[in-house]
Short mmCIF file of C-alpha atoms in Angstrom, two decimals:
data_model
loop_
_atom_site.label_atom_id
_atom_site.label_comp_id
_atom_site.label_asym_id
_atom_site.label_seq_id
_atom_site.Cartn_x
_atom_site.Cartn_y
_atom_site.Cartn_z
CA UNK A 1090 -2.65 25.45 2.59
CA UNK A 1091 -3.64 25.87 -1.05
CA UNK A 1092 -6.46 23.86 -2.54
CA UNK A 1093 -5.75 21.28 -5.25
CA UNK A 1094 -7.92 20.00 -8.09
CA UNK A 1095 -7.45 16.58 -9.63
CA UNK A 1096 -9.47 14.52 -12.11
CA UNK A 1097 -11.65 11.98 -10.38
CA UNK A 1098 -10.38 9.01 -12.35
CA UNK A 1099 -7.98 7.99 -15.11
CA UNK A 1100 -7.12 4.83 -17.00
CA UNK A 1101 -3.70 3.80 -18.20
CA UNK A 1102 -2.48 0.82 -20.20
CA UNK A 1103 0.03 -1.42 -18.50
CA UNK A 1104 3.58 -0.54 -19.52
CA UNK A 1105 2.65 2.95 -20.62
CA UNK A 1106 3.44 6.16 -18.80
CA UNK A 1107 0.74 7.41 -16.47
CA UNK A 1108 0.49 11.20 -16.30
CA UNK A 1109 -1.57 12.49 -13.40
CA UNK A 1110 -2.32 16.22 -13.41
CA UNK A 1111 -2.94 18.49 -10.46
CA UNK A 1112 -4.01 22.12 -10.40
CA UNK A 1113 -2.96 24.32 -7.50
CA UNK A 1114 -3.49 27.81 -8.87
CA UNK A 1115 -3.48 29.48 -5.43
CA UNK A 1116 -0.17 27.99 -4.34
CA UNK A 1117 2.08 30.28 -2.33
CA UNK A 1118 5.80 30.71 -2.76
CA UNK A 1119 6.65 28.68 0.32
CA UNK A 1120 4.32 25.76 -0.39
CA UNK A 1121 5.56 22.40 -1.57
CA UNK A 1122 3.69 19.94 -3.77
CA UNK A 1123 3.50 16.43 -2.31
CA UNK A 1124 2.17 13.25 -3.89
CA UNK A 1125 0.93 10.23 -1.97
CA UNK A 1126 -0.99 7.20 -3.12
CA UNK A 1127 -3.28 4.73 -1.39
CA UNK A 1128 -3.54 1.25 -2.75
CA UNK A 1129 -6.83 -0.32 -1.84
CA UNK A 1130 -7.34 -0.42 1.95
CA UNK A 1131 -3.65 0.11 2.69
CA UNK A 1132 -2.00 3.05 4.40
CA UNK A 1133 -1.02 5.94 2.12
CA UNK A 1134 2.44 5.80 0.62
CA UNK A 1135 4.68 8.79 0.02
CA UNK A 1136 5.77 9.14 -3.61
CA UNK A 1137 7.58 12.40 -4.19
CA UNK A 1138 7.54 16.11 -3.43
CA UNK A 1139 8.97 19.32 -4.87
CA UNK A 1140 9.00 23.09 -4.62
CA UNK A 1141 9.68 24.46 -8.11
CA UNK A 1142 12.25 22.25 -9.79
CA UNK A 1143 11.32 19.00 -11.43
CA UNK A 1144 12.06 16.00 -9.25
CA UNK A 1145 12.69 12.34 -9.99
CA UNK A 1146 13.11 9.32 -7.77
CA UNK A 1147 12.85 5.57 -8.17
CA UNK A 1148 9.08 5.68 -8.16
CA UNK A 1149 8.11 8.67 -10.26
CA UNK A 1150 8.85 12.07 -11.71
CA UNK A 1151 7.25 15.33 -10.71
CA UNK A 1152 6.95 18.11 -13.25
CA UNK A 1153 6.00 21.54 -11.88
CA UNK A 1154 5.09 24.33 -14.29
CA UNK A 1155 7.15 27.47 -14.22
CA UNK A 1156 4.32 29.48 -12.65
CA UNK A 1157 3.81 26.64 -10.14
CA UNK A 1158 0.06 26.68 -10.69
CA UNK A 1159 -0.02 23.05 -11.77
CA UNK A 1160 2.03 19.89 -11.71
CA UNK A 1161 2.08 16.41 -13.21
CA UNK A 1162 3.08 13.17 -11.58
CA UNK A 1163 4.55 10.72 -14.07
CA UNK A 1164 4.79 6.98 -13.52
CA UNK A 1165 7.06 6.04 -16.41
CA UNK A 1166 6.00 2.42 -16.87
CA UNK A 1167 2.75 1.75 -15.09
CA UNK A 1168 2.08 -1.74 -13.77
CA UNK A 1169 -1.10 -3.29 -12.44
CA UNK A 1170 0.25 -2.72 -8.93
CA UNK A 1171 0.16 1.03 -9.53
CA UNK A 1172 -3.64 0.95 -9.49
CA UNK A 1173 -4.45 3.25 -6.57
CA UNK A 1174 -5.85 6.60 -5.51
CA UNK A 1175 -3.26 9.33 -6.03
CA UNK A 1176 -3.34 12.43 -3.87
CA UNK A 1177 -1.77 15.75 -4.72
CA UNK A 1178 -1.24 17.83 -1.57
CA UNK A 1179 0.12 21.33 -1.19
CA UNK A 1180 1.49 22.42 2.12
CA UNK A 1181 3.74 24.96 3.70
CA UNK A 1182 7.14 23.73 4.78
CA UNK A 1183 8.17 25.93 7.70
CA UNK A 1184 9.13 25.22 11.26
CA UNK A 1185 5.75 26.50 12.39
CA UNK A 1186 3.87 24.07 10.20
CA UNK A 1187 2.36 21.23 12.13
CA UNK A 1188 2.93 18.93 9.20
CA UNK A 1189 -0.62 17.68 8.85
CA UNK A 1190 -1.61 16.50 5.41
CA UNK A 1191 -4.91 17.66 3.95
CA UNK A 1192 -6.15 14.94 1.61
CA UNK A 1193 -8.64 15.72 -1.14
CA UNK A 1194 -10.54 13.13 -3.14
CA UNK A 1195 -7.55 12.30 -5.31
CA UNK A 1196 -7.42 10.59 -8.69
CA UNK A 1197 -8.29 6.93 -8.97
CA UNK A 1198 -5.82 5.48 -11.45
CA UNK A 1199 -6.80 2.19 -13.02
CA UNK A 1200 -3.99 0.43 -14.83
CA UNK A 1201 -5.36 -2.03 -17.36
CA UNK A 1202 -3.64 -5.01 -18.97
CA UNK B 385 14.19 -0.99 9.85
CA UNK B 386 10.62 -1.94 10.55
CA UNK B 387 7.92 0.36 9.27
CA UNK B 388 5.16 1.99 11.26
CA UNK B 389 3.28 -0.66 13.20
CA UNK B 390 -0.32 -0.49 14.26
CA UNK B 391 -2.30 -2.89 16.35
CA UNK B 392 -4.70 -4.34 16.38
CA UNK B 393 -5.31 -4.48 12.65
CA UNK B 394 -8.98 -5.15 13.21
CA UNK B 395 -11.01 -4.23 16.26
CA UNK B 396 -14.66 -4.94 16.94
CA UNK B 397 -16.45 -3.13 19.72
CA UNK B 398 -20.05 -2.84 20.84
CA UNK B 399 -21.63 0.54 21.30
CA UNK B 400 -20.58 2.11 24.58
CA UNK B 401 -17.30 0.23 24.88
CA UNK B 402 -13.84 1.73 24.70
CA UNK B 403 -11.42 1.34 21.80
CA UNK B 404 -7.66 1.66 22.15
CA UNK B 405 -5.56 1.86 19.02
CA UNK B 406 -1.80 1.63 19.23
CA UNK B 407 0.87 2.99 16.93
CA UNK B 408 4.60 2.35 17.08
CA UNK B 409 6.45 4.83 14.87
CA UNK B 410 9.47 3.98 12.80
CA UNK B 411 12.74 3.84 14.69
CA UNK B 412 14.12 7.30 15.20
CA UNK B 413 10.84 9.06 14.42
CA UNK B 414 9.56 11.40 17.10
CA UNK B 415 6.51 12.79 15.29
CA UNK B 416 3.23 10.89 15.10
CA UNK B 417 0.04 11.72 13.24
CA UNK B 418 -3.36 10.08 13.36
CA UNK B 419 -5.81 10.14 10.45
CA UNK B 420 -9.28 8.68 10.07
CA UNK B 421 -10.90 7.35 6.92
CA UNK B 422 -14.63 6.84 7.10
CA UNK B 423 -16.16 4.33 4.67
CA UNK B 424 -16.08 5.64 1.09
CA UNK B 425 -14.52 8.91 2.22
CA UNK B 426 -11.09 10.52 2.15
CA UNK B 427 -8.49 10.64 4.87
CA UNK B 428 -8.96 13.28 7.55
CA UNK B 429 -6.27 14.54 9.88
CA UNK B 430 -7.04 14.08 13.55
CA UNK B 431 -4.04 14.86 15.74
CA UNK B 432 -0.29 15.47 15.66
CA UNK B 433 1.91 14.54 18.59
CA UNK B 434 5.52 14.65 19.55
CA UNK B 435 6.90 12.78 22.54
CA UNK B 436 4.74 13.70 25.56
CA UNK B 437 3.16 16.65 23.74
CA UNK B 438 0.05 17.23 21.66
CA UNK B 439 1.01 19.75 18.99
CA UNK B 440 -2.15 19.99 16.90
CA UNK B 441 -5.47 18.37 17.75
CA UNK B 442 -7.59 20.49 15.45
CA UNK B 443 -9.06 17.41 13.75
CA UNK B 444 -10.06 15.55 16.88
CA UNK B 445 -13.74 15.32 17.81
CA UNK B 446 -14.37 17.38 20.94
CA UNK B 447 -15.70 14.51 22.99
CA UNK B 448 -14.78 10.87 23.60
CA UNK B 449 -11.50 10.99 21.63
CA UNK B 450 -8.05 11.41 23.13
CA UNK B 451 -4.49 10.71 22.09
CA UNK B 452 -1.16 10.40 23.78
CA UNK B 453 2.44 9.67 22.86
CA UNK B 454 4.32 8.88 26.07
CA UNK B 455 8.05 9.06 26.56
CA UNK B 456 8.20 5.29 26.41
CA UNK B 457 5.93 3.07 24.39
CA UNK B 458 3.55 3.50 21.49
CA UNK B 459 1.16 6.30 20.73
CA UNK B 460 -2.40 5.54 21.78
CA UNK B 461 -5.63 6.78 20.23
CA UNK B 462 -8.45 6.21 22.67
CA UNK B 463 -12.13 6.35 21.85
CA UNK B 464 -14.51 6.18 24.77
CA UNK B 465 -18.14 5.07 24.52
CA UNK B 466 -17.89 4.19 20.85
CA UNK B 467 -20.82 4.74 18.52
CA UNK B 468 -21.51 3.23 15.11
CA UNK B 469 -20.30 6.40 13.43
CA UNK B 470 -16.82 5.74 14.79
CA UNK B 471 -16.49 2.73 12.48
CA UNK B 472 -13.60 3.61 10.20
CA UNK B 473 -10.00 2.90 9.32
CA UNK B 474 -7.58 4.73 11.58
CA UNK B 475 -4.12 5.33 10.19
CA UNK B 476 -1.05 6.40 12.05
CA UNK B 477 1.93 8.05 10.37
CA UNK B 478 5.35 9.02 11.64
CA UNK B 479 8.10 11.32 10.49
CA UNK B 480 11.60 12.16 11.65
CA UNK B 481 12.54 15.12 13.79
CA UNK B 482 11.38 17.70 11.26
CA UNK B 483 7.61 17.75 10.77
CA UNK B 484 8.10 18.76 7.15
CA UNK B 485 9.59 15.43 6.23
CA UNK B 486 7.47 12.94 4.37
CA UNK B 487 5.18 10.86 6.53
CA UNK B 488 5.31 7.09 6.65
CA UNK B 489 1.98 5.43 7.22
CA UNK B 490 1.10 2.26 9.03
CA UNK B 491 -1.32 -0.37 7.73
CA UNK B 492 -4.19 1.03 9.76
CA UNK B 493 -6.64 -0.29 12.32
CA UNK B 494 -10.12 -1.06 11.09
CA UNK B 495 -12.62 -0.36 13.82
CA UNK B 496 -16.09 -1.83 13.57
CA UNK B 497 -18.71 -0.80 16.08
CA UNK B 498 -21.66 -3.15 16.35
#
């Protein structure tokens, strides 16, 4: 699975959009980009995933560049409860994939009032 | 539909004792994953199981650790002869029939070895 690079930490004002970048320059054509987050001491929570098209759900939007070498997770209106560590994970989605997630250090997002 | 359940939430053991951590996946999920998070570190994959089968145990320590997911009942992560370095949060996740689906995590079991 390709390696990802994320900033160690970011701040965001409450009510503003939080834009979390992720670089995955070695991504392969059959690798998806997944985002999870971990709110302090809780189990990780799935947010969104995509292959090459932009994706949106009730939690967030995922913007993937045309060359797929980077992506941005957007939380449109950050709240204090969005303070968490956000993980960008790239993994192959084939029937032979065991499905394990390889977590990096992630980005610690601090939402401030 | 209840989420992934783990118990106990907190477990204290003395060195040399055994620890058993249980995970009940979400209803309808047949894939279970165990991850470990050492203090101040990231999550590390340990093992992936389907009903009655270990599919990938590449992240499991070679000794003292074992996992099972029987036909009936929860998945069990067993740690024999615990040492202080085993103190960590152990998270279980489950996914539906296709291992490429998103994984749903439980609240974790926090193991403390005295």
